[in-house]
Structures are given as structure tokens and as C-alpha cells.
Amino acid sequence: MTDKEDDAFSLGKLPLDALIAAALYQPPALEADPGAHLLGLVRDPARRLNTAELSRLRKNSNLTVSQLATRLQRQGWDVSSGQILRWEMKGSSDAVPALVEAIASVLDVDKERLLTHGDDNQLAELRSSAKFGELVQRLAALRDVSMSAAAAMLESRLGAAVYRGNAPDLDQTLQSLEQLVNALEQRDR
């Protein structure tokens, strides 16, 4: 570093090339950021929130949904009563490990009690299908998000899917997701 550059740093000024480099910096997508994984800020599809257990443990702690949401908000989590109620009723694919740990802390239980482990076979089969990959690509392009974010968006729709009162099979699920992506494409035209 030259004396001139050293003086610029000591005066709190940055050289123009450093300012340009900082402006051009693009942080990695959350899913690709090792720090985010380390901090538990990236969801783990193999370890999902056990919604029935969440409801049971919350009730055992004599907390309402609203009280749980308030306590999580005090810890800095952006959650609402409606979101927690939705988790308890429909399931959750958006609860990251750090949030599950915060819930466990509020409920004063081991976080493992709030988790289910492993993907069910249909979800694994869905993820490995070429059609799902195509839908993820279309949605990622449409929403200008990463592939993993688009996949998470589609997977978050699976909890509400039913077919004549039963869980849909793989083909029905793919058809439903394709109709969703088609509708979004039509709306954005």
C-alpha cells in the first residue's frame, strides 16, 4: 500500500477501486452461503417442524399462539400468530433450524422433540422428477430467484394439496404445481 493509499484509509476514505469493488459485490444466495448454514438460517428439508408436536407442546406450556409469536418476536424472529397457526394446522416448510431452536427455547423443550426426520418417499420422488425440475426452472426465471428458492416455493404449496380428501399422487401433484406456474406466467404477461 502506498503512503497516499495509507493516508486515504487513515482519513476514513476509500480508494475509488475499493468503492467500486464493494458496490459490485454480490453476496451468495442464502442457500449457498456456508455461514447461513452454520447459523441455521437455511431450511433443512430432511428435518421438518413436527406440527402436531408443536401444537401439543405449546398447549402443555400454557401458551396461546399469540403468546408464542410475541416471545419469538422479542427474540428477533419475524413471525406472526397466523403463521404459527398455519404451521400447526397445515405444516411448515419454512421453519429454519435456528427458528425451531428458538421455539424449543420458548417452550423449554429439546429441539429434537419439534422435528421430524427424513423426507417422505413422495417428496423425494417429486424432487427427483424431471417435470419438477422444469417447473422449478420456470418459476426461478419468472420470479428471478435461485433454483433452491423456487423449489422451496413450490414445496411450500404441497402441504395444502389434497385430492378428493386424500393426499395426491405424484402425477396429480405435478399437475397441480404446473397449473400454479402456468397461472403465475399468465398473470405476469
Tab-separated table of C-alpha atoms in Angstrom:
chain	number	residue	atom	x	y	z
A	1	MET	CA	0.000	0.000	0.000
A	2	THR	CA	1.377	3.394	-0.911
A	3	ASP	CA	1.635	6.289	1.524
A	4	LYS	CA	-1.179	8.020	-0.367
A	5	GLU	CA	-3.444	4.949	-0.061
A	6	ASP	CA	-2.483	4.577	3.594
A	7	ASP	CA	-3.452	8.202	4.225
A	8	ALA	CA	-6.807	7.660	2.470
A	9	PHE	CA	-7.614	4.737	4.775
A	10	SER	CA	-6.498	6.568	7.889
A	11	LEU	CA	-8.720	9.521	6.975
A	12	GLY	CA	-11.717	7.221	6.566
A	13	LYS	CA	-11.691	7.496	2.788
A	14	LEU	CA	-11.575	4.532	0.464
A	15	PRO	CA	-9.880	4.483	-2.913
A	16	LEU	CA	-12.257	4.525	-5.866
A	17	ASP	CA	-11.411	0.951	-6.912
A	18	ALA	CA	-12.319	-0.308	-3.410
A	19	LEU	CA	-15.653	1.535	-3.536
A	20	ILE	CA	-16.405	0.084	-6.979
A	21	ALA	CA	-15.487	-3.428	-5.833
A	22	ALA	CA	-17.761	-3.068	-2.800
A	23	ALA	CA	-20.620	-1.815	-4.973
A	24	LEU	CA	-20.233	-4.736	-7.376
A	25	TYR	CA	-20.060	-7.391	-4.656
A	26	GLN	CA	-22.911	-9.873	-4.837
A	27	PRO	CA	-23.321	-11.991	-1.724
A	28	PRO	CA	-24.059	-15.658	-2.322
A	29	ALA	CA	-27.650	-16.845	-2.310
A	30	LEU	CA	-28.727	-17.756	1.205
A	31	GLU	CA	-28.869	-21.446	0.272
A	32	ALA	CA	-25.257	-21.335	-0.961
A	33	ASP	CA	-23.869	-19.332	1.955
A	34	PRO	CA	-21.878	-21.565	4.334
A	35	GLY	CA	-22.272	-19.008	7.124
A	36	ALA	CA	-26.052	-19.120	6.778
A	37	HIS	CA	-25.953	-22.925	7.027
A	38	LEU	CA	-23.732	-22.719	10.081
A	39	LEU	CA	-26.130	-20.273	11.749
A	40	GLY	CA	-29.162	-22.445	10.972
A	41	LEU	CA	-30.743	-19.925	8.604
A	42	VAL	CA	-31.240	-22.347	5.713
A	43	ARG	CA	-34.085	-24.817	5.940
A	44	ASP	CA	-33.246	-28.483	6.012
A	45	PRO	CA	-35.887	-30.483	4.116
A	46	ALA	CA	-34.784	-33.660	5.883
A	47	ARG	CA	-35.673	-32.166	9.278
A	48	ARG	CA	-39.068	-30.524	9.296
A	49	LEU	CA	-41.094	-28.968	12.068
A	50	ASN	CA	-43.370	-31.578	13.657
A	51	THR	CA	-46.542	-29.532	13.663
A	52	ALA	CA	-48.629	-31.839	15.838
A	53	GLU	CA	-45.886	-31.853	18.455
A	54	LEU	CA	-45.543	-28.063	18.222
A	55	SER	CA	-49.240	-27.678	18.993
A	56	ARG	CA	-49.123	-30.191	21.840
A	57	LEU	CA	-46.005	-28.709	23.440
A	58	ARG	CA	-47.301	-25.150	23.090
A	59	LYS	CA	-50.539	-26.119	24.828
A	60	ASN	CA	-48.612	-28.007	27.541
A	61	SER	CA	-46.652	-24.805	28.153
A	62	ASN	CA	-49.963	-22.955	28.622
A	63	LEU	CA	-49.131	-20.562	25.789
A	64	THR	CA	-51.531	-19.265	23.184
A	65	VAL	CA	-50.420	-18.983	19.581
A	66	SER	CA	-50.255	-15.223	20.070
A	67	GLN	CA	-48.066	-15.529	23.175
A	68	LEU	CA	-45.656	-17.843	21.367
A	69	ALA	CA	-45.458	-15.410	18.438
A	70	THR	CA	-44.796	-12.493	20.802
A	71	ARG	CA	-41.995	-14.333	22.596
A	72	LEU	CA	-40.380	-15.259	19.282
A	73	GLN	CA	-40.717	-11.657	18.072
A	74	ARG	CA	-38.911	-10.482	21.221
A	75	GLN	CA	-36.025	-12.735	20.170
A	76	GLY	CA	-35.956	-11.025	16.770
A	77	TRP	CA	-37.956	-13.509	14.707
A	78	ASP	CA	-40.393	-12.139	12.147
A	79	VAL	CA	-43.299	-14.489	12.858
A	80	SER	CA	-46.983	-13.847	13.324
A	81	SER	CA	-49.738	-15.638	15.182
A	82	GLY	CA	-51.253	-16.549	11.827
A	83	GLN	CA	-48.019	-18.113	10.662
A	84	ILE	CA	-47.724	-20.265	13.787
A	85	LEU	CA	-51.370	-21.291	13.497
A	86	ARG	CA	-50.764	-22.216	9.850
A	87	TRP	CA	-47.777	-24.332	10.917
A	88	GLU	CA	-49.910	-26.173	13.445
A	89	MET	CA	-52.769	-26.767	11.030
A	90	LYS	CA	-51.109	-27.255	7.646
A	91	GLY	CA	-47.476	-27.948	8.312
A	92	SER	CA	-44.368	-25.926	7.689
A	93	SER	CA	-41.634	-25.975	5.133
A	94	ASP	CA	-40.254	-22.559	6.043
A	95	ALA	CA	-39.105	-23.054	9.634
A	96	VAL	CA	-35.311	-22.900	9.555
A	97	PRO	CA	-33.270	-24.787	12.181
A	98	ALA	CA	-32.468	-21.626	14.152
A	99	LEU	CA	-36.181	-20.780	14.389
A	100	VAL	CA	-37.005	-24.320	15.542
A	101	GLU	CA	-34.320	-23.909	18.190
A	102	ALA	CA	-35.880	-20.595	19.282
A	103	ILE	CA	-39.319	-22.226	19.520
A	104	ALA	CA	-37.834	-25.045	21.596
A	105	SER	CA	-36.206	-22.490	23.877
A	106	VAL	CA	-39.504	-20.645	24.418
A	107	LEU	CA	-41.297	-23.937	25.091
A	108	ASP	CA	-38.395	-25.128	27.264
A	109	VAL	CA	-38.015	-28.428	25.399
A	110	ASP	CA	-35.271	-30.153	23.455
A	111	LYS	CA	-35.430	-29.038	19.801
A	112	GLU	CA	-35.361	-32.671	18.643
A	113	ARG	CA	-38.891	-33.057	20.027
A	114	LEU	CA	-40.067	-30.472	17.493
A	115	LEU	CA	-38.516	-32.161	14.470
A	116	THR	CA	-39.478	-34.933	12.130
A	117	HIS	CA	-36.602	-36.600	10.359
A	118	GLY	CA	-36.281	-37.639	6.741
A	119	ASP	CA	-38.239	-36.859	3.605
A	120	ASP	CA	-41.211	-38.963	2.835
A	121	ASN	CA	-40.826	-41.054	-0.290
A	122	GLN	CA	-43.233	-38.956	-2.357
A	123	LEU	CA	-41.339	-35.728	-1.682
A	124	ALA	CA	-38.042	-37.385	-2.587
A	125	GLU	CA	-39.664	-38.811	-5.728
A	126	LEU	CA	-41.117	-35.398	-6.579
A	127	ARG	CA	-37.760	-33.664	-6.182
A	128	SER	CA	-36.059	-36.186	-8.437
A	129	SER	CA	-38.620	-35.935	-11.253
A	130	ALA	CA	-37.636	-34.121	-14.436
A	131	LYS	CA	-41.010	-32.359	-14.535
A	132	PHE	CA	-40.457	-30.850	-11.082
A	133	GLY	CA	-37.015	-29.652	-12.222
A	134	GLU	CA	-38.616	-27.968	-15.236
A	135	LEU	CA	-41.247	-26.278	-13.037
A	136	VAL	CA	-38.531	-25.067	-10.664
A	137	GLN	CA	-36.594	-23.576	-13.606
A	138	ARG	CA	-39.688	-21.825	-14.943
A	139	LEU	CA	-40.581	-20.394	-11.538
A	140	ALA	CA	-36.984	-19.312	-10.846
A	141	ALA	CA	-36.897	-17.423	-14.148
A	142	LEU	CA	-40.346	-15.951	-13.584
A	143	ARG	CA	-39.621	-14.716	-10.056
A	144	ASP	CA	-35.899	-14.014	-10.635
A	145	VAL	CA	-34.866	-16.181	-7.681
A	146	SER	CA	-32.416	-19.021	-7.190
A	147	MET	CA	-33.362	-22.566	-8.132
A	148	SER	CA	-33.426	-23.644	-4.477
A	149	ALA	CA	-35.684	-20.709	-3.570
A	150	ALA	CA	-38.047	-21.622	-6.418
A	151	ALA	CA	-38.054	-25.264	-5.299
A	152	ALA	CA	-38.872	-24.145	-1.751
A	153	MET	CA	-41.741	-22.005	-3.092
A	154	LEU	CA	-43.219	-24.995	-4.892
A	155	GLU	CA	-42.649	-27.364	-1.971
A	156	SER	CA	-44.394	-24.932	0.376
A	157	ARG	CA	-47.560	-25.477	-1.664
A	158	LEU	CA	-47.546	-29.225	-1.080
A	159	GLY	CA	-48.937	-29.138	2.458
A	160	ALA	CA	-52.275	-27.775	1.266
A	161	ALA	CA	-52.642	-30.171	-1.655
A	162	VAL	CA	-55.469	-32.655	-1.419
A	163	TYR	CA	-57.249	-34.732	-3.982
A	164	ARG	CA	-60.760	-35.845	-3.080
A	165	GLY	CA	-59.869	-35.804	0.606
A	166	ASN	CA	-56.604	-37.736	0.189
A	167	ALA	CA	-53.022	-36.761	-0.435
A	168	PRO	CA	-52.467	-36.580	-4.206
A	169	ASP	CA	-50.198	-38.999	-6.007
A	170	LEU	CA	-47.064	-37.807	-7.823
A	171	ASP	CA	-48.800	-37.112	-11.162
A	172	GLN	CA	-51.612	-35.171	-9.502
A	173	THR	CA	-49.099	-33.149	-7.510
A	174	LEU	CA	-47.073	-32.306	-10.610
A	175	GLN	CA	-50.245	-31.318	-12.493
A	176	SER	CA	-51.280	-29.058	-9.638
A	177	LEU	CA	-47.853	-27.401	-9.481
A	178	GLU	CA	-47.810	-26.963	-13.258
A	179	GLN	CA	-51.204	-25.248	-13.129
A	180	LEU	CA	-49.842	-22.921	-10.466
A	181	VAL	CA	-46.779	-22.000	-12.541
A	182	ASN	CA	-48.944	-21.574	-15.662
A	183	ALA	CA	-51.259	-19.210	-13.769
A	184	LEU	CA	-48.316	-17.163	-12.494
A	185	GLU	CA	-46.886	-16.950	-16.010
A	186	GLN	CA	-50.245	-15.834	-17.389
A	187	ARG	CA	-50.620	-13.193	-14.680
A	188	ASP	CA	-47.159	-11.756	-15.337
A	189	ARG	CA	-47.607	-11.412	-19.083
